[in-house]
mmCIF file with all atom_site columns, C-alpha atoms and ligand atoms in Angstrom:
data_model
loop_
_atom_site.group_PDB
_atom_site.id
_atom_site.type_symbol
_atom_site.label_atom_id
_atom_site.label_alt_id
_atom_site.label_comp_id
_atom_site.label_asym_id
_atom_site.label_entity_id
_atom_site.label_seq_id
_atom_site.pdbx_PDB_ins_code
_atom_site.Cartn_x
_atom_site.Cartn_y
_atom_site.Cartn_z
_atom_site.occupancy
_atom_site.B_iso_or_equiv
_atom_site.pdbx_formal_charge
_atom_site.auth_seq_id
_atom_site.auth_comp_id
_atom_site.auth_asym_id
_atom_site.auth_atom_id
_atom_site.pdbx_PDB_model_num
ATOM   1   C  CA  . MET A 1 1   ? 24.370 29.193 64.257 1.00 50.00 ? 270 MET A CA  1
ATOM   2   C  CA  . ASN A 1 2   ? 25.029 26.417 61.111 1.00 68.00 ? 271 ASN A CA  1
ATOM   3   C  CA  . LYS A 1 3   ? 27.097 27.927 58.661 1.00 91.00 ? 272 LYS A CA  1
ATOM   4   C  CA  . ILE A 1 4   ? 26.180 28.695 54.992 1.00 97.00 ? 273 ILE A CA  1
ATOM   5   C  CA  . ILE A 1 5   ? 28.073 27.702 52.398 1.00 98.00 ? 274 ILE A CA  1
ATOM   6   C  CA  . ILE A 1 6   ? 27.605 30.743 50.380 1.00 98.00 ? 275 ILE A CA  1
ATOM   7   C  CA  . SER A 1 7   ? 28.159 29.431 45.931 1.00 98.00 ? 276 SER A CA  1
ATOM   8   C  CA  . PRO A 1 8   ? 28.876 31.641 44.122 1.00 98.00 ? 277 PRO A CA  1
ATOM   9   C  CA  . SER A 1 9   ? 27.303 31.464 40.089 1.00 98.00 ? 278 SER A CA  1
ATOM   10  C  CA  . ILE A 1 10  ? 30.379 32.418 37.813 1.00 98.00 ? 279 ILE A CA  1
ATOM   11  C  CA  . LEU A 1 11  ? 27.665 32.427 35.425 1.00 98.00 ? 280 LEU A CA  1
ATOM   12  C  CA  . SER A 1 12  ? 27.671 36.309 35.968 1.00 98.00 ? 281 SER A CA  1
ATOM   13  C  CA  . ALA A 1 13  ? 31.712 36.229 36.086 1.00 98.00 ? 282 ALA A CA  1
ATOM   14  C  CA  . ASP A 1 14  ? 33.060 37.882 32.802 1.00 98.00 ? 283 ASP A CA  1
ATOM   15  C  CA  . PHE A 1 15  ? 34.120 34.727 30.942 1.00 98.00 ? 284 PHE A CA  1
ATOM   16  C  CA  . ALA A 1 16  ? 37.284 36.801 29.083 1.00 98.00 ? 285 ALA A CA  1
ATOM   17  C  CA  . ASN A 1 17  ? 39.208 36.971 32.390 1.00 98.00 ? 286 ASN A CA  1
ATOM   18  C  CA  . LEU A 1 18  ? 37.062 33.912 34.081 1.00 98.00 ? 287 LEU A CA  1
ATOM   19  C  CA  . GLU A 1 19  ? 41.294 33.080 36.395 1.00 98.00 ? 288 GLU A CA  1
ATOM   20  C  CA  . ARG A 1 20  ? 40.496 37.164 37.935 1.00 98.00 ? 289 ARG A CA  1
ATOM   21  C  CA  . ASP A 1 21  ? 37.127 36.914 39.020 1.00 98.00 ? 290 ASP A CA  1
ATOM   22  C  CA  . ILE A 1 22  ? 37.175 33.246 40.621 1.00 98.00 ? 291 ILE A CA  1
ATOM   23  C  CA  . LYS A 1 23  ? 39.565 34.191 42.629 1.00 98.00 ? 292 LYS A CA  1
ATOM   24  C  CA  . ARG A 1 24  ? 37.931 38.022 43.204 1.00 98.00 ? 293 ARG A CA  1
ATOM   25  C  CA  . VAL A 1 25  ? 35.117 35.182 45.033 1.00 98.00 ? 294 VAL A CA  1
ATOM   26  C  CA  . GLU A 1 26  ? 37.607 32.275 46.687 1.00 98.00 ? 295 GLU A CA  1
ATOM   27  C  CA  . ASP A 1 27  ? 39.884 35.749 48.908 1.00 98.00 ? 296 ASP A CA  1
ATOM   28  C  CA  . ALA A 1 28  ? 37.093 37.108 49.698 1.00 98.00 ? 297 ALA A CA  1
ATOM   29  C  CA  . GLY A 1 29  ? 35.790 34.420 52.161 1.00 97.00 ? 298 GLY A CA  1
ATOM   30  C  CA  . ALA A 1 30  ? 33.216 32.154 49.265 1.00 98.00 ? 299 ALA A CA  1
ATOM   31  C  CA  . ASP A 1 31  ? 33.740 29.050 49.829 1.00 98.00 ? 300 ASP A CA  1
ATOM   32  C  CA  . TRP A 1 32  ? 32.157 26.908 46.709 1.00 98.00 ? 301 TRP A CA  1
ATOM   33  C  CA  . LEU A 1 33  ? 32.224 28.115 43.379 1.00 98.00 ? 302 LEU A CA  1
ATOM   34  C  CA  . HIS A 1 34  ? 28.029 27.314 41.437 1.00 98.00 ? 303 HIS A CA  1
ATOM   35  C  CA  . ILE A 1 35  ? 29.036 25.897 37.910 1.00 98.00 ? 304 ILE A CA  1
ATOM   36  C  CA  . ASP A 1 36  ? 25.637 26.840 35.771 1.00 98.00 ? 305 ASP A CA  1
ATOM   37  C  CA  . VAL A 1 37  ? 25.794 24.074 32.908 1.00 98.00 ? 306 VAL A CA  1
ATOM   38  C  CA  . MET A 1 38  ? 23.000 24.309 30.287 1.00 98.00 ? 307 MET A CA  1
ATOM   39  C  CA  . ASP A 1 39  ? 22.404 22.477 27.412 1.00 98.00 ? 308 ASP A CA  1
ATOM   40  C  CA  . GLY A 1 40  ? 19.669 24.221 24.845 1.00 98.00 ? 309 GLY A CA  1
ATOM   41  C  CA  . HIS A 1 41  ? 17.009 21.314 25.728 1.00 98.00 ? 310 HIS A CA  1
ATOM   42  C  CA  . PHE A 1 42  ? 16.532 21.078 28.949 1.00 98.00 ? 311 PHE A CA  1
ATOM   43  C  CA  . VAL A 1 43  ? 16.712 25.103 29.301 1.00 98.00 ? 312 VAL A CA  1
ATOM   44  C  CA  . PRO A 1 44  ? 16.627 27.041 26.841 1.00 98.00 ? 313 PRO A CA  1
ATOM   45  C  CA  . ASN A 1 45  ? 20.033 28.969 27.310 1.00 98.00 ? 314 ASN A CA  1
ATOM   46  C  CA  . ILE A 1 46  ? 23.537 27.387 26.997 1.00 98.00 ? 315 ILE A CA  1
ATOM   47  C  CA  . THR A 1 47  ? 25.706 27.726 28.350 1.00 98.00 ? 316 THR A CA  1
ATOM   48  C  CA  . ILE A 1 48  ? 29.333 26.116 30.588 1.00 98.00 ? 317 ILE A CA  1
ATOM   49  C  CA  . GLY A 1 49  ? 30.060 22.046 29.254 1.00 98.00 ? 318 GLY A CA  1
ATOM   50  C  CA  . VAL A 1 50  ? 32.679 19.398 30.066 1.00 98.00 ? 319 VAL A CA  1
ATOM   51  C  CA  . PRO A 1 51  ? 36.661 21.273 29.381 1.00 98.00 ? 320 PRO A CA  1
ATOM   52  C  CA  . VAL A 1 52  ? 36.076 24.080 30.611 1.00 98.00 ? 321 VAL A CA  1
ATOM   53  C  CA  . THR A 1 53  ? 35.059 22.921 34.359 1.00 98.00 ? 322 THR A CA  1
ATOM   54  C  CA  . ALA A 1 54  ? 38.357 20.913 33.673 1.00 98.00 ? 323 ALA A CA  1
ATOM   55  C  CA  . SER A 1 55  ? 39.713 24.129 33.408 1.00 98.00 ? 324 SER A CA  1
ATOM   56  C  CA  . ILE A 1 56  ? 38.612 25.777 36.430 1.00 98.00 ? 325 ILE A CA  1
ATOM   57  C  CA  . LYS A 1 57  ? 39.386 23.011 37.789 1.00 98.00 ? 326 LYS A CA  1
ATOM   58  C  CA  . LYS A 1 58  ? 42.940 23.317 36.888 1.00 98.00 ? 327 LYS A CA  1
ATOM   59  C  CA  . ILE A 1 59  ? 42.754 27.365 38.901 1.00 98.00 ? 328 ILE A CA  1
ATOM   60  C  CA  . ALA A 1 60  ? 39.841 26.616 41.434 1.00 98.00 ? 329 ALA A CA  1
ATOM   61  C  CA  . LYS A 1 61  ? 41.115 26.481 45.112 1.00 98.00 ? 330 LYS A CA  1
ATOM   62  C  CA  . LEU A 1 62  ? 37.695 25.749 46.221 1.00 98.00 ? 331 LEU A CA  1
ATOM   63  C  CA  . PRO A 1 63  ? 35.189 22.736 46.006 1.00 98.00 ? 332 PRO A CA  1
ATOM   64  C  CA  . LEU A 1 64  ? 33.370 22.673 42.812 1.00 99.00 ? 333 LEU A CA  1
ATOM   65  C  CA  . ASP A 1 65  ? 29.254 22.516 43.202 1.00 99.00 ? 334 ASP A CA  1
ATOM   66  C  CA  . VAL A 1 66  ? 28.137 21.839 39.318 1.00 99.00 ? 335 VAL A CA  1
ATOM   67  C  CA  . HIS A 1 67  ? 24.014 22.527 38.952 1.00 99.00 ? 336 HIS A CA  1
ATOM   68  C  CA  . LEU A 1 68  ? 23.601 20.415 36.205 1.00 99.00 ? 337 LEU A CA  1
ATOM   69  C  CA  . MET A 1 69  ? 20.216 21.705 33.754 1.00 98.00 ? 338 MET A CA  1
ATOM   70  C  CA  . ILE A 1 70  ? 21.021 19.094 31.159 1.00 98.00 ? 339 ILE A CA  1
ATOM   71  C  CA  . GLU A 1 71  ? 18.308 15.955 30.167 1.00 98.00 ? 340 GLU A CA  1
ATOM   72  C  CA  . ASN A 1 72  ? 19.955 13.033 30.283 1.00 98.00 ? 341 ASN A CA  1
ATOM   73  C  CA  . PRO A 1 73  ? 22.135 13.333 33.438 1.00 98.00 ? 342 PRO A CA  1
ATOM   74  C  CA  . ASP A 1 74  ? 23.204 10.160 33.275 1.00 98.00 ? 343 ASP A CA  1
ATOM   75  C  CA  . LYS A 1 75  ? 25.800 10.522 30.484 1.00 98.00 ? 344 LYS A CA  1
ATOM   76  C  CA  . TYR A 1 76  ? 27.383 13.084 32.082 1.00 98.00 ? 345 TYR A CA  1
ATOM   77  C  CA  . ILE A 1 77  ? 28.152 12.370 35.589 1.00 98.00 ? 346 ILE A CA  1
ATOM   78  C  CA  . GLU A 1 78  ? 31.579 10.633 34.630 1.00 98.00 ? 347 GLU A CA  1
ATOM   79  C  CA  . PRO A 1 79  ? 32.506 13.620 32.188 1.00 98.00 ? 348 PRO A CA  1
ATOM   80  C  CA  . PHE A 1 80  ? 31.734 15.562 34.558 1.00 99.00 ? 349 PHE A CA  1
ATOM   81  C  CA  . ALA A 1 81  ? 32.940 14.014 37.463 1.00 98.00 ? 350 ALA A CA  1
ATOM   82  C  CA  . LYS A 1 82  ? 36.523 13.364 35.544 1.00 98.00 ? 351 LYS A CA  1
ATOM   83  C  CA  . ALA A 1 83  ? 36.608 17.167 34.653 1.00 98.00 ? 352 ALA A CA  1
ATOM   84  C  CA  . GLY A 1 84  ? 37.012 17.778 39.033 1.00 98.00 ? 353 GLY A CA  1
ATOM   85  C  CA  . ALA A 1 85  ? 33.598 18.215 40.343 1.00 99.00 ? 354 ALA A CA  1
ATOM   86  C  CA  . ASP A 1 86  ? 33.162 18.080 43.819 1.00 98.00 ? 355 ASP A CA  1
ATOM   87  C  CA  . ILE A 1 87  ? 29.271 17.746 43.433 1.00 98.00 ? 356 ILE A CA  1
ATOM   88  C  CA  . ILE A 1 88  ? 26.876 17.406 41.011 1.00 99.00 ? 357 ILE A CA  1
ATOM   89  C  CA  . THR A 1 89  ? 23.288 18.641 41.492 1.00 99.00 ? 358 THR A CA  1
ATOM   90  C  CA  . PHE A 1 90  ? 21.110 16.804 38.824 1.00 99.00 ? 359 PHE A CA  1
ATOM   91  C  CA  . HIS A 1 91  ? 16.930 17.926 37.495 1.00 99.00 ? 360 HIS A CA  1
ATOM   92  C  CA  . TYR A 1 92  ? 14.571 15.832 39.323 1.00 98.00 ? 361 TYR A CA  1
ATOM   93  C  CA  . GLU A 1 93  ? 12.529 16.923 36.301 1.00 98.00 ? 362 GLU A CA  1
ATOM   94  C  CA  . ALA A 1 94  ? 15.382 15.504 33.938 1.00 98.00 ? 363 ALA A CA  1
ATOM   95  C  CA  . ILE A 1 95  ? 14.957 12.274 35.272 1.00 98.00 ? 364 ILE A CA  1
ATOM   96  C  CA  . ASP A 1 96  ? 10.835 9.519  34.300 1.00 95.00 ? 365 ASP A CA  1
ATOM   97  C  CA  . ASN A 1 97  ? 10.913 7.627  36.869 1.00 97.00 ? 366 ASN A CA  1
ATOM   98  C  CA  . ASP A 1 98  ? 11.504 7.237  41.374 1.00 98.00 ? 367 ASP A CA  1
ATOM   99  C  CA  . ASP A 1 99  ? 14.124 4.189  40.563 1.00 98.00 ? 368 ASP A CA  1
ATOM   100 C  CA  . ASP A 1 100 ? 16.156 6.181  37.901 1.00 98.00 ? 369 ASP A CA  1
ATOM   101 C  CA  . ILE A 1 101 ? 16.874 8.688  40.524 1.00 98.00 ? 370 ILE A CA  1
ATOM   102 C  CA  . PHE A 1 102 ? 18.348 6.072  42.850 1.00 98.00 ? 371 PHE A CA  1
ATOM   103 C  CA  . LYS A 1 103 ? 20.182 4.725  40.635 1.00 98.00 ? 372 LYS A CA  1
ATOM   104 C  CA  . LEU A 1 104 ? 21.676 8.418  39.531 1.00 98.00 ? 373 LEU A CA  1
ATOM   105 C  CA  . ILE A 1 105 ? 22.130 9.757  43.271 1.00 98.00 ? 374 ILE A CA  1
ATOM   106 C  CA  . SER A 1 106 ? 24.768 6.462  43.732 1.00 98.00 ? 375 SER A CA  1
ATOM   107 C  CA  . TYR A 1 107 ? 25.870 6.397  40.352 1.00 98.00 ? 376 TYR A CA  1
ATOM   108 C  CA  . ILE A 1 108 ? 27.101 10.130 41.091 1.00 99.00 ? 377 ILE A CA  1
ATOM   109 C  CA  . LYS A 1 109 ? 29.067 8.970  45.009 1.00 98.00 ? 378 LYS A CA  1
ATOM   110 C  CA  . SER A 1 110 ? 30.370 6.119  43.826 1.00 98.00 ? 379 SER A CA  1
ATOM   111 C  CA  . PHE A 1 111 ? 33.017 8.978  41.969 1.00 98.00 ? 380 PHE A CA  1
ATOM   112 C  CA  . GLY A 1 112 ? 33.257 9.824  45.243 1.00 98.00 ? 381 GLY A CA  1
ATOM   113 C  CA  . ILE A 1 113 ? 31.624 13.243 45.083 1.00 98.00 ? 382 ILE A CA  1
ATOM   114 C  CA  . LYS A 1 114 ? 28.290 14.804 47.079 1.00 98.00 ? 383 LYS A CA  1
ATOM   115 C  CA  . ALA A 1 115 ? 25.403 14.111 45.495 1.00 99.00 ? 384 ALA A CA  1
ATOM   116 C  CA  . GLY A 1 116 ? 22.472 16.502 44.438 1.00 99.00 ? 385 GLY A CA  1
ATOM   117 C  CA  . MET A 1 117 ? 18.830 16.608 42.798 1.00 99.00 ? 386 MET A CA  1
ATOM   118 C  CA  . SER A 1 118 ? 17.124 20.010 42.133 1.00 98.00 ? 387 SER A CA  1
ATOM   119 C  CA  . ILE A 1 119 ? 13.521 20.817 42.118 1.00 98.00 ? 388 ILE A CA  1
ATOM   120 C  CA  . LYS A 1 120 ? 12.142 23.490 39.320 1.00 98.00 ? 389 LYS A CA  1
ATOM   121 C  CA  . PRO A 1 121 ? 9.866  26.562 40.722 1.00 98.00 ? 390 PRO A CA  1
ATOM   122 C  CA  . LYS A 1 122 ? 6.530  24.881 39.629 1.00 98.00 ? 391 LYS A CA  1
ATOM   123 C  CA  . THR A 1 123 ? 7.685  21.067 41.284 1.00 98.00 ? 392 THR A CA  1
ATOM   124 C  CA  . GLU A 1 124 ? 6.411  20.588 44.990 1.00 98.00 ? 393 GLU A CA  1
ATOM   125 C  CA  . ALA A 1 125 ? 8.565  19.524 47.331 1.00 98.00 ? 394 ALA A CA  1
ATOM   126 C  CA  . ASN A 1 126 ? 6.940  16.439 48.498 1.00 98.00 ? 395 ASN A CA  1
ATOM   127 C  CA  . VAL A 1 127 ? 8.557  14.641 45.338 1.00 98.00 ? 396 VAL A CA  1
ATOM   128 C  CA  . CYS A 1 128 ? 11.210 14.579 46.260 1.00 97.00 ? 397 CYS A CA  1
ATOM   129 C  CA  . PHE A 1 129 ? 11.203 13.288 50.648 1.00 98.00 ? 398 PHE A CA  1
ATOM   130 C  CA  . LYS A 1 130 ? 11.809 9.361  49.326 1.00 98.00 ? 399 LYS A CA  1
ATOM   131 C  CA  . PHE A 1 131 ? 15.188 11.382 48.595 1.00 98.00 ? 400 PHE A CA  1
ATOM   132 C  CA  . LEU A 1 132 ? 16.953 13.874 51.281 1.00 98.00 ? 401 LEU A CA  1
ATOM   133 C  CA  . ASP A 1 133 ? 17.716 10.196 53.414 1.00 98.00 ? 402 ASP A CA  1
ATOM   134 C  CA  . GLU A 1 134 ? 19.822 9.440  50.395 1.00 98.00 ? 403 GLU A CA  1
ATOM   135 C  CA  . LEU A 1 135 ? 21.189 12.966 48.533 1.00 98.00 ? 404 LEU A CA  1
ATOM   136 C  CA  . ASP A 1 136 ? 23.702 15.431 50.416 1.00 98.00 ? 405 ASP A CA  1
ATOM   137 C  CA  . MET A 1 137 ? 22.190 18.077 48.587 1.00 98.00 ? 406 MET A CA  1
ATOM   138 C  CA  . LEU A 1 138 ? 18.234 19.530 47.335 1.00 98.00 ? 407 LEU A CA  1
ATOM   139 C  CA  . LEU A 1 139 ? 18.430 22.754 45.430 1.00 98.00 ? 408 LEU A CA  1
ATOM   140 C  CA  . VAL A 1 140 ? 15.643 24.498 45.952 1.00 98.00 ? 409 VAL A CA  1
ATOM   141 C  CA  . MET A 1 141 ? 15.231 26.582 42.705 1.00 98.00 ? 410 MET A CA  1
ATOM   142 C  CA  . THR A 1 142 ? 13.431 29.876 43.173 1.00 98.00 ? 411 THR A CA  1
ATOM   143 C  CA  . VAL A 1 143 ? 13.175 31.323 39.719 1.00 98.00 ? 412 VAL A CA  1
ATOM   144 C  CA  . GLU A 1 144 ? 12.728 29.449 36.090 1.00 98.00 ? 413 GLU A CA  1
ATOM   145 C  CA  . PRO A 1 145 ? 16.101 27.715 35.825 1.00 98.00 ? 414 PRO A CA  1
ATOM   146 C  CA  . GLY A 1 146 ? 18.079 29.473 32.161 1.00 97.00 ? 415 GLY A CA  1
ATOM   147 C  CA  . PHE A 1 147 ? 19.040 32.885 32.766 1.00 97.00 ? 416 PHE A CA  1
ATOM   148 C  CA  . GLY A 1 148 ? 20.380 34.863 35.617 1.00 96.00 ? 417 GLY A CA  1
ATOM   149 C  CA  . GLY A 1 149 ? 19.011 38.076 36.974 1.00 96.00 ? 418 GLY A CA  1
ATOM   150 C  CA  . GLN A 1 150 ? 15.985 37.002 38.030 1.00 98.00 ? 419 GLN A CA  1
ATOM   151 C  CA  . LYS A 1 151 ? 13.532 38.102 40.475 1.00 98.00 ? 420 LYS A CA  1
ATOM   152 C  CA  . PHE A 1 152 ? 13.286 35.692 43.453 1.00 98.00 ? 421 PHE A CA  1
ATOM   153 C  CA  . MET A 1 153 ? 10.219 34.142 43.326 1.00 98.00 ? 422 MET A CA  1
ATOM   154 C  CA  . GLU A 1 154 ? 9.564  33.695 47.373 1.00 96.00 ? 423 GLU A CA  1
ATOM   155 C  CA  . ASP A 1 155 ? 6.975  30.871 47.225 1.00 97.00 ? 424 ASP A CA  1
ATOM   156 C  CA  . CYS A 1 156 ? 9.421  28.713 45.642 1.00 98.00 ? 425 CYS A CA  1
ATOM   157 C  CA  . ALA A 1 157 ? 11.369 29.386 48.471 1.00 97.00 ? 426 ALA A CA  1
ATOM   158 C  CA  . GLU A 1 158 ? 7.889  28.053 50.375 1.00 97.00 ? 427 GLU A CA  1
ATOM   159 C  CA  . LYS A 1 159 ? 9.329  24.691 49.645 1.00 98.00 ? 428 LYS A CA  1
ATOM   160 C  CA  . VAL A 1 160 ? 12.847 25.216 51.899 1.00 98.00 ? 429 VAL A CA  1
ATOM   161 C  CA  . LYS A 1 161 ? 10.309 24.445 55.076 1.00 98.00 ? 430 LYS A CA  1
ATOM   162 C  CA  . LEU A 1 162 ? 8.686  20.956 53.931 1.00 98.00 ? 431 LEU A CA  1
ATOM   163 C  CA  . ILE A 1 163 ? 12.388 20.087 52.973 1.00 98.00 ? 432 ILE A CA  1
ATOM   164 C  CA  . ARG A 1 164 ? 14.526 21.253 56.737 1.00 98.00 ? 433 ARG A CA  1
ATOM   165 C  CA  . GLU A 1 165 ? 11.124 19.594 58.795 1.00 98.00 ? 434 GLU A CA  1
ATOM   166 C  CA  . LYS A 1 166 ? 11.617 16.161 56.694 1.00 98.00 ? 435 LYS A CA  1
ATOM   167 C  CA  . ASN A 1 167 ? 15.597 16.542 57.018 1.00 98.00 ? 436 ASN A CA  1
ATOM   168 C  CA  . LYS A 1 168 ? 17.339 18.629 59.683 1.00 97.00 ? 437 LYS A CA  1
ATOM   169 C  CA  . ASN A 1 169 ? 20.894 17.098 58.268 1.00 96.00 ? 438 ASN A CA  1
ATOM   170 C  CA  . ILE A 1 170 ? 20.720 17.303 53.879 1.00 98.00 ? 439 ILE A CA  1
ATOM   171 C  CA  . ILE A 1 171 ? 22.162 20.660 52.543 1.00 98.00 ? 440 ILE A CA  1
ATOM   172 C  CA  . ILE A 1 172 ? 18.726 22.537 51.586 1.00 98.00 ? 441 ILE A CA  1
ATOM   173 C  CA  . GLN A 1 173 ? 20.400 25.461 48.113 1.00 98.00 ? 442 GLN A CA  1
ATOM   174 C  CA  . VAL A 1 174 ? 18.164 27.851 46.931 1.00 98.00 ? 443 VAL A CA  1
ATOM   175 C  CA  . ASP A 1 175 ? 19.112 29.295 43.254 1.00 98.00 ? 444 ASP A CA  1
ATOM   176 C  CA  . GLY A 1 176 ? 17.995 32.091 41.623 1.00 98.00 ? 445 GLY A CA  1
ATOM   177 C  CA  . GLY A 1 177 ? 17.563 35.441 42.887 1.00 98.00 ? 446 GLY A CA  1
ATOM   178 C  CA  . ILE A 1 178 ? 18.901 35.802 46.220 1.00 98.00 ? 447 ILE A CA  1
ATOM   179 C  CA  . ASN A 1 179 ? 20.491 39.153 47.537 1.00 98.00 ? 448 ASN A CA  1
ATOM   180 C  CA  . ASN A 1 180 ? 20.805 39.988 51.123 1.00 98.00 ? 449 ASN A CA  1
ATOM   181 C  CA  . GLU A 1 181 ? 17.319 40.271 51.383 1.00 98.00 ? 450 GLU A CA  1
ATOM   182 C  CA  . THR A 1 182 ? 15.949 37.083 49.942 1.00 98.00 ? 451 THR A CA  1
ATOM   183 C  CA  . CYS A 1 183 ? 18.357 35.425 51.717 1.00 98.00 ? 452 CYS A CA  1
ATOM   184 C  CA  . LYS A 1 184 ? 16.194 35.977 54.893 1.00 98.00 ? 453 LYS A CA  1
ATOM   185 C  CA  . ILE A 1 185 ? 13.371 34.809 54.586 1.00 98.00 ? 454 ILE A CA  1
ATOM   186 C  CA  . CYS A 1 186 ? 15.673 31.485 52.959 1.00 98.00 ? 455 CYS A CA  1
ATOM   187 C  CA  . LYS A 1 187 ? 17.659 31.190 55.979 1.00 98.00 ? 456 LYS A CA  1
ATOM   188 C  CA  . GLU A 1 188 ? 14.592 31.165 57.611 1.00 98.00 ? 457 GLU A CA  1
ATOM   189 C  CA  . TYR A 1 189 ? 12.990 28.519 56.156 1.00 98.00 ? 458 TYR A CA  1
ATOM   190 C  CA  . GLY A 1 190 ? 16.040 26.154 56.502 1.00 97.00 ? 459 GLY A CA  1
ATOM   191 C  CA  . VAL A 1 191 ? 18.967 27.421 54.102 1.00 98.00 ? 460 VAL A CA  1
ATOM   192 C  CA  . ASN A 1 192 ? 22.198 26.434 54.790 1.00 97.00 ? 461 ASN A CA  1
ATOM   193 C  CA  . SER A 1 193 ? 23.644 27.106 51.543 1.00 98.00 ? 462 SER A CA  1
ATOM   194 C  CA  . LEU A 1 194 ? 23.263 29.593 49.299 1.00 98.00 ? 463 LEU A CA  1
ATOM   195 C  CA  . VAL A 1 195 ? 24.186 30.546 45.043 1.00 98.00 ? 464 VAL A CA  1
ATOM   196 C  CA  . ALA A 1 196 ? 24.645 34.113 43.977 1.00 98.00 ? 465 ALA A CA  1
ATOM   197 C  CA  . GLY A 1 197 ? 25.037 35.108 40.469 1.00 98.00 ? 466 GLY A CA  1
ATOM   198 C  CA  . ASN A 1 198 ? 24.330 38.766 40.016 1.00 98.00 ? 467 ASN A CA  1
ATOM   199 C  CA  . TYR A 1 199 ? 24.309 39.577 43.698 1.00 98.00 ? 468 TYR A CA  1
ATOM   200 C  CA  . ILE A 1 200 ? 27.726 39.475 44.257 1.00 98.00 ? 469 ILE A CA  1
ATOM   201 C  CA  . TYR A 1 201 ? 29.049 39.578 40.368 1.00 98.00 ? 470 TYR A CA  1
ATOM   202 C  CA  . LYS A 1 202 ? 27.432 42.780 39.710 1.00 98.00 ? 471 LYS A CA  1
ATOM   203 C  CA  . SER A 1 203 ? 28.657 44.443 43.471 1.00 98.00 ? 472 SER A CA  1
ATOM   204 C  CA  . ASP A 1 204 ? 31.265 47.532 43.936 1.00 97.00 ? 473 ASP A CA  1
ATOM   205 C  CA  . ASN A 1 205 ? 32.290 44.678 46.737 1.00 98.00 ? 474 ASN A CA  1
ATOM   206 C  CA  . ILE A 1 206 ? 31.967 41.675 45.816 1.00 98.00 ? 475 ILE A CA  1
ATOM   207 C  CA  . ALA A 1 207 ? 33.387 40.919 50.157 1.00 98.00 ? 476 ALA A CA  1
ATOM   208 C  CA  . GLN A 1 208 ? 30.494 42.820 51.019 1.00 98.00 ? 477 GLN A CA  1
ATOM   209 C  CA  . ALA A 1 209 ? 28.080 41.581 49.447 1.00 98.00 ? 478 ALA A CA  1
ATOM   210 C  CA  . ILE A 1 210 ? 29.621 37.728 50.383 1.00 98.00 ? 479 ILE A CA  1
ATOM   211 C  CA  . ASN A 1 211 ? 29.836 38.443 53.841 1.00 98.00 ? 480 ASN A CA  1
ATOM   212 C  CA  . SER A 1 212 ? 25.803 40.285 53.686 1.00 98.00 ? 481 SER A CA  1
ATOM   213 C  CA  . LEU A 1 213 ? 24.962 36.959 53.184 1.00 98.00 ? 482 LEU A CA  1
ATOM   214 C  CA  . LYS A 1 214 ? 26.222 34.544 55.501 1.00 96.00 ? 483 LYS A CA  1
HETATM 215 C  C1  . LIG B 2 .   ? 20.148 29.880 37.473 1.00 58.71 ? 246 LIG B C1  1
HETATM 216 C  C2  . LIG B 2 .   ? 20.899 29.052 36.787 1.00 58.71 ? 246 LIG B C2  1
HETATM 217 C  C3  . LIG B 2 .   ? 21.952 30.261 38.557 1.00 58.71 ? 246 LIG B C3  1
HETATM 218 C  C4  . LIG B 2 .   ? 22.246 31.755 37.953 1.00 58.71 ? 246 LIG B C4  1
HETATM 219 C  C5  . LIG B 2 .   ? 22.252 32.603 39.379 1.00 58.71 ? 246 LIG B C5  1
HETATM 220 O  O1  . LIG B 2 .   ? 19.395 28.306 35.788 1.00 58.71 ? 246 LIG B O1  1
HETATM 221 O  O2  . LIG B 2 .   ? 21.363 28.016 38.003 1.00 58.71 ? 246 LIG B O2  1
HETATM 222 O  O3  . LIG B 2 .   ? 23.073 29.854 39.130 1.00 58.71 ? 246 LIG B O3  1
HETATM 223 O  O4  . LIG B 2 .   ? 22.894 31.445 38.239 1.00 58.71 ? 246 LIG B O4  1
HETATM 224 O  O5  . LIG B 2 .   ? 21.831 33.593 38.848 1.00 58.71 ? 246 LIG B O5  1
HETATM 225 P  P1  . LIG B 2 .   ? 21.947 35.040 40.750 1.00 58.71 ? 246 LIG B P1  1
HETATM 226 O  O6  . LIG B 2 .   ? 21.225 35.139 40.905 1.00 58.71 ? 246 LIG B O6  1
HETATM 227 O  O7  . LIG B 2 .   ? 21.412 36.721 39.637 1.00 58.71 ? 246 LIG B O7  1
HETATM 228 O  O8  . LIG B 2 .   ? 19.543 34.606 39.939 1.00 58.71 ? 246 LIG B O8  1
HETATM 229 ZN ZN1 . LIG B 2 .   ? 22.182 27.180 39.073 1.00 58.71 ? 247 LIG B ZN1 1
#
């Protein structure tokens, strides 16, 4: 069986105790740290930016999986790469044309890091097929981006199956409403990375929660 990369979303952590909450998931067997960057334009919420990401880099042992839910992502690749992102995921819906998407993928990789692209719930799977060979990761949103703690949308997870049929090697990640039940559906469709915020951080036993996703 392929290894499942578990990426806890620190959006659900206690920001007054961020170092403690990062260590908690690192000690509990997480693989990456998922950092949700929101700009109040692409999504209605504002969260974490470059300075906090740079501070996280100083204390984190795990790779930083940076999910940009922002307009004009091209302007922020260099700052986030320099802040220590190991993988940067931008949104398909934030870029107007395919040529610019190809350029953005190469640009991210030029920093020696992984490039990911995400699709929102209403975006069809087939729009991303042409980019799969260039991308390291495709992130299928299973909630409308913007907030943690929302309900998993199963019809979104079905898109994973179509994408997996086109590419056997790419990392396919799901994000939104992932728990010990919804993760099973996603794995059947061919996911190999799971983001989970509330399920992990609101659990009484973080190691058990992470294990239950694997
Ligand atoms: C939503 C974010 C998610 C969110 C996941 O816009 O991209 O990463 O934090 O939180 P849960 O797992 O609680 O749905
Ligand atoms: Zn996310």
